[in-house]
PDB file of C-alpha atoms in Angstrom:
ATOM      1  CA  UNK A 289      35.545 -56.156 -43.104  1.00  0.00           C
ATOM      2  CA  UNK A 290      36.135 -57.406 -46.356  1.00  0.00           C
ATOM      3  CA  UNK A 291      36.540 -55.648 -49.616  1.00  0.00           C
ATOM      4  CA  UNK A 292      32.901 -57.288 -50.496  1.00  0.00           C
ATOM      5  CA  UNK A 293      31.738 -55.758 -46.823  1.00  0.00           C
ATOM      6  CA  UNK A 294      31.641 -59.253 -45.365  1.00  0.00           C
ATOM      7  CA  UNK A 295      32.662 -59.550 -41.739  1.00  0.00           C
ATOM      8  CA  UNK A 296      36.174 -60.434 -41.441  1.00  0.00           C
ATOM      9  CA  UNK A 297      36.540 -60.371 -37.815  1.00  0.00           C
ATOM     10  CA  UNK A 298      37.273 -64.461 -37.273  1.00  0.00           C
ATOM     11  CA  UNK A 299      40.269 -64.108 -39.176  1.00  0.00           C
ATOM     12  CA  UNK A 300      41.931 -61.889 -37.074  1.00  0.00           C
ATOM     13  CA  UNK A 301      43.405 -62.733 -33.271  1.00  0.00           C
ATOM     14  CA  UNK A 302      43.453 -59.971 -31.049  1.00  0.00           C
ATOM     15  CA  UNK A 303      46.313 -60.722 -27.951  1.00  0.00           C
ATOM     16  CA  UNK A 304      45.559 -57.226 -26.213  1.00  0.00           C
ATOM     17  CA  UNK A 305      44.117 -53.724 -25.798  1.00  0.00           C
ATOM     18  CA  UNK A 306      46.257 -50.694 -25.176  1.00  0.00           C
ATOM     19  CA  UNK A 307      43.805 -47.968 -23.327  1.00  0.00           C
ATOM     20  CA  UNK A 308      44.353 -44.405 -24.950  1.00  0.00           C
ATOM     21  CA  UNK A 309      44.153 -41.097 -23.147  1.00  0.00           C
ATOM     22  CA  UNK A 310      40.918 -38.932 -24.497  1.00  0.00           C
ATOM     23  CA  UNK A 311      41.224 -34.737 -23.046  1.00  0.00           C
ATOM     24  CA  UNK A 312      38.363 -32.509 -23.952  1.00  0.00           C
ATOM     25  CA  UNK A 313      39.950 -29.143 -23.774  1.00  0.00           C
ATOM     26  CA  UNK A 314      37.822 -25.945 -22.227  1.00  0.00           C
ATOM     27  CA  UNK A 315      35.950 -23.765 -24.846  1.00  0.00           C
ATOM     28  CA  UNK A 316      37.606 -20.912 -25.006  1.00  0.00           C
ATOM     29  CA  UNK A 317      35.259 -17.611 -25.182  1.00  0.00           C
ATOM     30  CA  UNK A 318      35.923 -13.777 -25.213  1.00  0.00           C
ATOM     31  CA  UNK A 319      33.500 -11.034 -25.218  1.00  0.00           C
ATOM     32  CA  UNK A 320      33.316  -7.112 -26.180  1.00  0.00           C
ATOM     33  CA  UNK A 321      30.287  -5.610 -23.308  1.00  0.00           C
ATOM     34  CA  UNK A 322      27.825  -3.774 -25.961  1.00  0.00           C
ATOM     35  CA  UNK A 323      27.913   0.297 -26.140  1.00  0.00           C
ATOM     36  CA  UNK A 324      24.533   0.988 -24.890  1.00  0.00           C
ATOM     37  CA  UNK A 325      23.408   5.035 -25.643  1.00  0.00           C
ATOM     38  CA  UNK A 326      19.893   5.962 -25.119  1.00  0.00           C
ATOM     39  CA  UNK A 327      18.252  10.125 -24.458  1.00  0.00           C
ATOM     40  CA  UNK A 328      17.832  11.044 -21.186  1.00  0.00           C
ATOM     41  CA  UNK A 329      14.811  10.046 -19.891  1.00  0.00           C
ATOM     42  CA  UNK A 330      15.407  10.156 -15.804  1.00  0.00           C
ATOM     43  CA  UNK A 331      15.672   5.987 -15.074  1.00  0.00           C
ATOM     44  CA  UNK A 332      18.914   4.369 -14.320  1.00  0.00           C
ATOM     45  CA  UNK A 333      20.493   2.671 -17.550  1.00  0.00           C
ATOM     46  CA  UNK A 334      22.078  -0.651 -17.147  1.00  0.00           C
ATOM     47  CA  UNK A 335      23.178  -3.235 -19.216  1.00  0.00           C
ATOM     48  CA  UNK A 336      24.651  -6.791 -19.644  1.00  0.00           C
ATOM     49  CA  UNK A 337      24.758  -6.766 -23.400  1.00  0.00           C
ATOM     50  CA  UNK A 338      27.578  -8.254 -24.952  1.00  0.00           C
ATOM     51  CA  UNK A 339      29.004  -9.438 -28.263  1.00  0.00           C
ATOM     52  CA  UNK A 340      31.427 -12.595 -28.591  1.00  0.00           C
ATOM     53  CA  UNK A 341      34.626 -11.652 -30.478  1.00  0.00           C
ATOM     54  CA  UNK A 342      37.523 -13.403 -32.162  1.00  0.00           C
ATOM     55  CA  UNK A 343      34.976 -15.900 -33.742  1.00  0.00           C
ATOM     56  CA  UNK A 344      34.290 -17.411 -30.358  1.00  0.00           C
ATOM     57  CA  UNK A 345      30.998 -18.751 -29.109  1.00  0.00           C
ATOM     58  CA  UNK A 346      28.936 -20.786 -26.765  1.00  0.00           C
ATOM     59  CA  UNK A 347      28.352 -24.452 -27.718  1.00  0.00           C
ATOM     60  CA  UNK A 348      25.182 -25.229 -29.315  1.00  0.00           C
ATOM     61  CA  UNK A 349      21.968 -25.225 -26.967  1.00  0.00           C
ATOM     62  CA  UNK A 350      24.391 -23.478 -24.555  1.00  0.00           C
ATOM     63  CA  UNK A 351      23.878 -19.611 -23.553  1.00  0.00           C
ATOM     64  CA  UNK A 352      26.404 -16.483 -21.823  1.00  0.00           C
ATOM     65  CA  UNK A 353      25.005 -14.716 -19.301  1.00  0.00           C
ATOM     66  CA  UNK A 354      27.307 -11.632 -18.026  1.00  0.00           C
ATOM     67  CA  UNK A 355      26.968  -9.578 -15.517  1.00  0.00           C
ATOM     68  CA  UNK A 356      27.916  -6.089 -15.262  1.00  0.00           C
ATOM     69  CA  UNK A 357      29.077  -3.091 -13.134  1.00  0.00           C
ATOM     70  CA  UNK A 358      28.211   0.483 -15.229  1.00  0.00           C
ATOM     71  CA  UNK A 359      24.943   2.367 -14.279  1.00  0.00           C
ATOM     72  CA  UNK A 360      24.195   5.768 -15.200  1.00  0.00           C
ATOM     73  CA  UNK A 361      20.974   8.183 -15.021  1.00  0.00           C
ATOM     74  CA  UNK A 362      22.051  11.788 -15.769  1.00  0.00           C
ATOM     75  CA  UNK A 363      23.402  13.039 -19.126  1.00  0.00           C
ATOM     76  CA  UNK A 364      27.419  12.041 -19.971  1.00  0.00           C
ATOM     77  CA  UNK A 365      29.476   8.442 -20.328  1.00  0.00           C
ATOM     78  CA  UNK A 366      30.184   5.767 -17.763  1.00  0.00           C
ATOM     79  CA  UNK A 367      32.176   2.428 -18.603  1.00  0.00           C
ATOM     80  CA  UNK A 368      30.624  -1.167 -18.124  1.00  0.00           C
ATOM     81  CA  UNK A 369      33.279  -3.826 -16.708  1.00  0.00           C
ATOM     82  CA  UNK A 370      31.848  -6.991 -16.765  1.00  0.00           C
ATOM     83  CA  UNK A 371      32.191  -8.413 -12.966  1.00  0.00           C
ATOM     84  CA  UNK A 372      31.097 -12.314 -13.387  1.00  0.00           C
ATOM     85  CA  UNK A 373      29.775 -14.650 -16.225  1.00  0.00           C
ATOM     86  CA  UNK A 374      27.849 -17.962 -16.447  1.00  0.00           C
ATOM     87  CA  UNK A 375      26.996 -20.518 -19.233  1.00  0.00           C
ATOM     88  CA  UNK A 376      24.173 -22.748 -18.932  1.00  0.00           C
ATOM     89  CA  UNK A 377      22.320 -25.149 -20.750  1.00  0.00           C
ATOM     90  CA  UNK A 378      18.945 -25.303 -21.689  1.00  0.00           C
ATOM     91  CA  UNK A 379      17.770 -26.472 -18.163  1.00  0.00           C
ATOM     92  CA  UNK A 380      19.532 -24.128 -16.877  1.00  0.00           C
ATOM     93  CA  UNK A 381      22.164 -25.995 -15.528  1.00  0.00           C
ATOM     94  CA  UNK A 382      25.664 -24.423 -14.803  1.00  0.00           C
ATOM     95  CA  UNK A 383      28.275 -25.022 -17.554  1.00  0.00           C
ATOM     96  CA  UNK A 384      30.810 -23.146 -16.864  1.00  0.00           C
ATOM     97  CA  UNK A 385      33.736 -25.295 -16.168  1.00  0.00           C
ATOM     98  CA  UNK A 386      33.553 -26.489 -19.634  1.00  0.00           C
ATOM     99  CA  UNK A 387      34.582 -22.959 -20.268  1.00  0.00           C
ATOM    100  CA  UNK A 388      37.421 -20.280 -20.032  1.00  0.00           C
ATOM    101  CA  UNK A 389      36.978 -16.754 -20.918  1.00  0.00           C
ATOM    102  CA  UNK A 390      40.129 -15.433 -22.117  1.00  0.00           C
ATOM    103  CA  UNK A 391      39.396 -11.505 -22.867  1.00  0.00           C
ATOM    104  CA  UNK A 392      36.101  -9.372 -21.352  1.00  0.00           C
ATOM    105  CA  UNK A 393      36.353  -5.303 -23.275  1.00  0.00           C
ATOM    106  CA  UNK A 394      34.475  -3.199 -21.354  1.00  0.00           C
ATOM    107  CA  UNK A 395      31.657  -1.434 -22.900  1.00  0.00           C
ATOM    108  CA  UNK A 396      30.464   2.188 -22.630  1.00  0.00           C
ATOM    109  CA  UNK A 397      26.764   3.520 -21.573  1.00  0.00           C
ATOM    110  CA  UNK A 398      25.795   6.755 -22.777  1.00  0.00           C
ATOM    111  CA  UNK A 399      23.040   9.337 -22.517  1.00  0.00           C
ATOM    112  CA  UNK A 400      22.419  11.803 -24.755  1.00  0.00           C
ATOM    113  CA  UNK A 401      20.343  15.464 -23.629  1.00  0.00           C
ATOM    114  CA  UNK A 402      16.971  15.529 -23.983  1.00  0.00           C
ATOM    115  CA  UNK A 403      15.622  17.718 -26.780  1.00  0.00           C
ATOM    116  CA  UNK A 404      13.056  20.316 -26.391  1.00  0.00           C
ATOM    117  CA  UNK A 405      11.436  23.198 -27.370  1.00  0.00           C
ATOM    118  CA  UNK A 406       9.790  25.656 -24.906  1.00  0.00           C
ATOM    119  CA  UNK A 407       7.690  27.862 -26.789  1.00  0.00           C
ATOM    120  CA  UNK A 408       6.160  31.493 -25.335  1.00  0.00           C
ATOM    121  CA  UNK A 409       2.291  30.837 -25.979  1.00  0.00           C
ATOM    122  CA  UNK A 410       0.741  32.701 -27.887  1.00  0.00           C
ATOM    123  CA  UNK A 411      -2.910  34.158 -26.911  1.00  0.00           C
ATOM    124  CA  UNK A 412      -5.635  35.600 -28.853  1.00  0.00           C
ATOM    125  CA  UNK A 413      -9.065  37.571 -27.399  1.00  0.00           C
ATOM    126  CA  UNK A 414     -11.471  39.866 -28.458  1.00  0.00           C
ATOM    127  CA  UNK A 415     -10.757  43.977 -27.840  1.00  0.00           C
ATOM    128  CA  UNK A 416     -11.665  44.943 -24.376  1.00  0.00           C
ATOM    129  CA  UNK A 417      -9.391  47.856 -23.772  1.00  0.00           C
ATOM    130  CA  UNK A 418      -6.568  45.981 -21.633  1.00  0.00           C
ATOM    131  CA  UNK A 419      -3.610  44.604 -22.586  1.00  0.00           C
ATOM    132  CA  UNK A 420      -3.005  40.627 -22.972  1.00  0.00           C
ATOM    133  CA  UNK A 421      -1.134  39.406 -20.038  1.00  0.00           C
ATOM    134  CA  UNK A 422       0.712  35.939 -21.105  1.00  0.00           C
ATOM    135  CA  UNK A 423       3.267  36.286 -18.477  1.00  0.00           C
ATOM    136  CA  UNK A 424       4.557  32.446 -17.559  1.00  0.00           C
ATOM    137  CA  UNK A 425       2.199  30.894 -20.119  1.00  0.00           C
ATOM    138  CA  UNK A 426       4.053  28.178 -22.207  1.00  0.00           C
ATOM    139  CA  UNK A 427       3.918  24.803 -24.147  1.00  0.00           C
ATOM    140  CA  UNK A 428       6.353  22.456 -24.724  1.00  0.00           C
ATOM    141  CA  UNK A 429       6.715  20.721 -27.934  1.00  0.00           C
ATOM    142  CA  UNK A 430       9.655  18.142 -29.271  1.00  0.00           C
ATOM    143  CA  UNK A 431       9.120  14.379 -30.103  1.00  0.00           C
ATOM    144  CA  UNK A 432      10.236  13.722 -26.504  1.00  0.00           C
ATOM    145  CA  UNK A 433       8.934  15.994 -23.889  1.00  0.00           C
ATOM    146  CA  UNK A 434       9.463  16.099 -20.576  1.00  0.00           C
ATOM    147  CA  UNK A 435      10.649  12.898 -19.157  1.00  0.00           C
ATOM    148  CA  UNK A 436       7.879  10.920 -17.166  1.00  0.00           C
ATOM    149  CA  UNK A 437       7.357  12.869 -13.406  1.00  0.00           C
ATOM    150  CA  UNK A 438       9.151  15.860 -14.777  1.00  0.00           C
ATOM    151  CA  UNK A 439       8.000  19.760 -14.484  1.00  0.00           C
ATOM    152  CA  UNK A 440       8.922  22.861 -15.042  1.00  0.00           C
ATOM    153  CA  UNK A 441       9.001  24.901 -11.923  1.00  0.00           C
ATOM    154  CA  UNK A 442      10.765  28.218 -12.984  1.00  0.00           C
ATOM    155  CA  UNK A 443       9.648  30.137 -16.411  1.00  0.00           C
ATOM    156  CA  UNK A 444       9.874  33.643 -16.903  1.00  0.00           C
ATOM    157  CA  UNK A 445       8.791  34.892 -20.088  1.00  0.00           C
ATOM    158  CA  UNK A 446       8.422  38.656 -21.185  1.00  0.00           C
ATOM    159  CA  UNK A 447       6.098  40.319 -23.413  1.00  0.00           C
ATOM    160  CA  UNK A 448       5.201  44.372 -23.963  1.00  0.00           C
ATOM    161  CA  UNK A 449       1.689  45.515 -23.899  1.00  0.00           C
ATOM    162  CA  UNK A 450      -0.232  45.220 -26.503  1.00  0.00           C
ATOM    163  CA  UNK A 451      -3.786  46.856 -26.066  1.00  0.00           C
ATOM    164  CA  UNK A 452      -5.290  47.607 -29.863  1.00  0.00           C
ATOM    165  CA  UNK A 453      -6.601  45.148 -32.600  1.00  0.00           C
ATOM    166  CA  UNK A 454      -3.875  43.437 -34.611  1.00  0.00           C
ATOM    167  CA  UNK A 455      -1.805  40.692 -34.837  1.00  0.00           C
ATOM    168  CA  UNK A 456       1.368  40.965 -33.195  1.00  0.00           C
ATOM    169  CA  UNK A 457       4.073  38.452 -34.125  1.00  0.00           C
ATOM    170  CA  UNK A 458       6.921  36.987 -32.178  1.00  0.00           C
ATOM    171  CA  UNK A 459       6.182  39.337 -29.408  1.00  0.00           C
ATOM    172  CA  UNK A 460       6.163  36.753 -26.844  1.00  0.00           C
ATOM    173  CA  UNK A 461       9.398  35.566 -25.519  1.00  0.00           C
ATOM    174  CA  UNK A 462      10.980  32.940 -22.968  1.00  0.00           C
ATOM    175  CA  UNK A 463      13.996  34.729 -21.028  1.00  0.00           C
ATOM    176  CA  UNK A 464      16.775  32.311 -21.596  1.00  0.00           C
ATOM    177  CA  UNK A 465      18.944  30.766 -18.325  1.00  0.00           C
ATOM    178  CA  UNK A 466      14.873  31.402 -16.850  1.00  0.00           C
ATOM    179  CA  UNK A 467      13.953  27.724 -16.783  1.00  0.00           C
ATOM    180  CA  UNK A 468      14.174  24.899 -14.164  1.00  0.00           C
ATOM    181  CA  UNK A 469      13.106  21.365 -14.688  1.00  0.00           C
ATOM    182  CA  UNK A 470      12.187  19.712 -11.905  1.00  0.00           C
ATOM    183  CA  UNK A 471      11.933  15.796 -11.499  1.00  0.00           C
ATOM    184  CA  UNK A 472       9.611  14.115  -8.569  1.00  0.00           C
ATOM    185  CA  UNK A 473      12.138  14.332  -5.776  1.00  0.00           C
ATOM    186  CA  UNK A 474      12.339  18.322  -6.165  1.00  0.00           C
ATOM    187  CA  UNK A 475      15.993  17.746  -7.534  1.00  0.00           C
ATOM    188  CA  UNK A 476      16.993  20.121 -10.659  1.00  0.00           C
ATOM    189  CA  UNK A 477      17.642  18.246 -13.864  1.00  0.00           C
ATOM    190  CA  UNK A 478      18.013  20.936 -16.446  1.00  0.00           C
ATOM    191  CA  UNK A 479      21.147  20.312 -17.415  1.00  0.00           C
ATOM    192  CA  UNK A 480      20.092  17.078 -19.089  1.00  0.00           C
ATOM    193  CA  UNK A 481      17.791  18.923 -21.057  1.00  0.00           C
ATOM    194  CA  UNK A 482      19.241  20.473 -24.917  1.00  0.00           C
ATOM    195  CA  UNK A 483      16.239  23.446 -25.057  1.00  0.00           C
ATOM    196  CA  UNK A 484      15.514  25.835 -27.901  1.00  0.00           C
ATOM    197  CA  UNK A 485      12.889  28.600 -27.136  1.00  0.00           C
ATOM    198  CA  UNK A 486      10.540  30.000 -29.697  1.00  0.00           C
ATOM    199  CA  UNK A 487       8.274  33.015 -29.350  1.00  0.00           C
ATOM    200  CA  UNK A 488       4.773  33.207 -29.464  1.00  0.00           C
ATOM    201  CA  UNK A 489       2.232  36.061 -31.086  1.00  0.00           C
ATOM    202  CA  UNK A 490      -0.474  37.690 -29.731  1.00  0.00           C
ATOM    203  CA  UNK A 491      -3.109  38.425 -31.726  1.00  0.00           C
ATOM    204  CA  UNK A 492      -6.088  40.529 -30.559  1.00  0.00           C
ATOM    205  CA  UNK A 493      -9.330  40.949 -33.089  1.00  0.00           C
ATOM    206  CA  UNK A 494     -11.944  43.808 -33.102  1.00  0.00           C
ATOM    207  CA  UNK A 495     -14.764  43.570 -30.587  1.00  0.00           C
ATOM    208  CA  UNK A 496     -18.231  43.045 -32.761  1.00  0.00           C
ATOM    209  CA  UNK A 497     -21.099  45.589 -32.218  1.00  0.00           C
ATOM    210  CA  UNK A 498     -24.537  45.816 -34.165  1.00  0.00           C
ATOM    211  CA  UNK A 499     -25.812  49.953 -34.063  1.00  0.00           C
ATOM    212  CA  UNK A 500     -29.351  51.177 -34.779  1.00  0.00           C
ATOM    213  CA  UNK A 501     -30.178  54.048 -35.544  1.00  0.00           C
ATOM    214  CA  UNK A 502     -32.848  55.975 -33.422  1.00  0.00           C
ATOM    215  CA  UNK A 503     -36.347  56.152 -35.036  1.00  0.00           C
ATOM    216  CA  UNK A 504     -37.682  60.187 -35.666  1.00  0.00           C
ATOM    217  CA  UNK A 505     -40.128  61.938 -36.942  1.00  0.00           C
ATOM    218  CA  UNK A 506     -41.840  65.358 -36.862  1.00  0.00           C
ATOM    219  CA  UNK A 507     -43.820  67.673 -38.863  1.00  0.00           C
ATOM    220  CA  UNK A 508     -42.867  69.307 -42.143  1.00  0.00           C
ATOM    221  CA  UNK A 509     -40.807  72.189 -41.547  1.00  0.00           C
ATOM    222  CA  UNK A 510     -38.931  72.432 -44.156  1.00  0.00           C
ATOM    223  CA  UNK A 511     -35.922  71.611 -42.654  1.00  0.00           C
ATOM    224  CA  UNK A 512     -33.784  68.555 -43.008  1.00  0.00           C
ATOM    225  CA  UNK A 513     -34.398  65.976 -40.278  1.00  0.00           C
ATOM    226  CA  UNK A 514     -31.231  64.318 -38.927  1.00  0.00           C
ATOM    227  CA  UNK A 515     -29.939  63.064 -35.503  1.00  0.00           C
ATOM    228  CA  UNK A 516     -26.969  61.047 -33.849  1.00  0.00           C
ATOM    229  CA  UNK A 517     -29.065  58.962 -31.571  1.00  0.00           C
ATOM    230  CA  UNK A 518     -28.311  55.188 -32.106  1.00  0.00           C
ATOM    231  CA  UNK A 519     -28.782  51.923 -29.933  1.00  0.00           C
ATOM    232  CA  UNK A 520     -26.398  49.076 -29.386  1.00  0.00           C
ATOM    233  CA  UNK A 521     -28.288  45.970 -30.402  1.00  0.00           C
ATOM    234  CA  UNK A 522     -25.875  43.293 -30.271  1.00  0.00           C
ATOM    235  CA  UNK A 523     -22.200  43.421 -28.827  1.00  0.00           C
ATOM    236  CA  UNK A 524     -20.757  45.751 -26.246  1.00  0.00           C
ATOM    237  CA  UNK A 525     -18.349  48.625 -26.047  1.00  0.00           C
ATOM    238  CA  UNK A 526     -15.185  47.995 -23.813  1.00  0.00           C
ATOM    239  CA  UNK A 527     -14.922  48.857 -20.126  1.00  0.00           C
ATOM    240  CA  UNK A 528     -12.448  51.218 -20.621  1.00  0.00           C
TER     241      UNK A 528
END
């Protein structure tokens, strides 16, 4: 064209075309597999999380998809290669050959113990003349828990004997190394539990009772009338 924009095409003669050589080069990608760490919980942890490094990406309306090796269930560290990749579009159409992946970090997945606290219960009742017998009672408090399908099939805890009104505190103990967690499968996962133990009280309150006297009279003797009869009108006095 012209300075003015007009077409300026008829004053020109073209004698020939010389064809020119046009190479779209593969994207180059390379990824870092994401640390996954989660608490123990008793499922299998995978993951095919990644992150792309070196300021390399997918094209535009095109995704990653690893895949990945690293599982792990019980408490400690595994690594997670990544085995195989893909890139598709939004139809989900394979666009990998567009593509070369020149660095893959392996990742790391994690679990953490569990956290809880076993606590000796504690138990209250009215004087009856025994002792409170708590032996094995518990509760188990934390903001986890147990994990799902989990019990505890081994407690011993230890208490004296406490037989009179009072409160009694701490008294009521869980004997440490004592406790075995249990999942579904009857297989012992304790060791992926962190526990703290706390004690429990006892506390044991005076039994009620409502006396009456016993009515009496006689005839003026001059002496002073008295007596120890009496009548239990509401309550009762222990067995023992």
């Amino acid at each position: 064209r012209h300075d003015n924009g007009d077409d300026s095409t008829d004053d020109y003669v073209i004698s020939s075309y010389t064809k020119c050589n046009v190479t779209i080069h593969k994207r180059l990608i390379s990824v870092k597999v994401t640390d996954v760490e989660r608490v123990y919980d008793g499922t299998l942890l995978t993951s095919n999380a990644f992150e792309f490094t070196n300021g390399t990406s997918a094209a535009d309306g095109e995704t990653l998809i690893l895949t990945c090796d690293g599982s792990i269930t019980d408490v400690g560290s595994t690594e997670n290669r990544m085995t195989g990749w893909t890139v598709v579009d939004a139809a989900e159409n394979d666009r990998s050959h567009n593509y070369e992946l020149t660095g893959a970090e392996s990742g790391t997945l994690t679990i953490t113990p569990r956290a809880i606290t076993i606590k000796a219960a504690d138990a209250e009742k009215e004087y009856d003349g025994y002792a409170i017998d708590a032996h094995g009672s518990y509760e188990v408090l934390g903001e986890y828990g147990l994990a799902d399908g989990q019990n505890i099939t081994q407690i011993i805890t230890l208490h004296g004997e406490y037989i009179k009104a009072g409160t009694y505190e701490s008294v009521h103990t869980v004997e440490e190394g004592s406790v075995v967690i249990s999942a579904s499968d009857g297989s012992d996962v304790t060791s992926n539990y962190e526990i703290t133990y706390s004690a429990g009280s006892f506390t044991i309150t005076p039994r009620r009772l409502t006396l009456k006297s016993d009515d009496m009279s006689k005839e003026y003797d001059g002496i002073e009338l008295n007596g120890s009869g009496y009548e239990i009108t509401e309550g009762s006095l222990a067995e023992t």
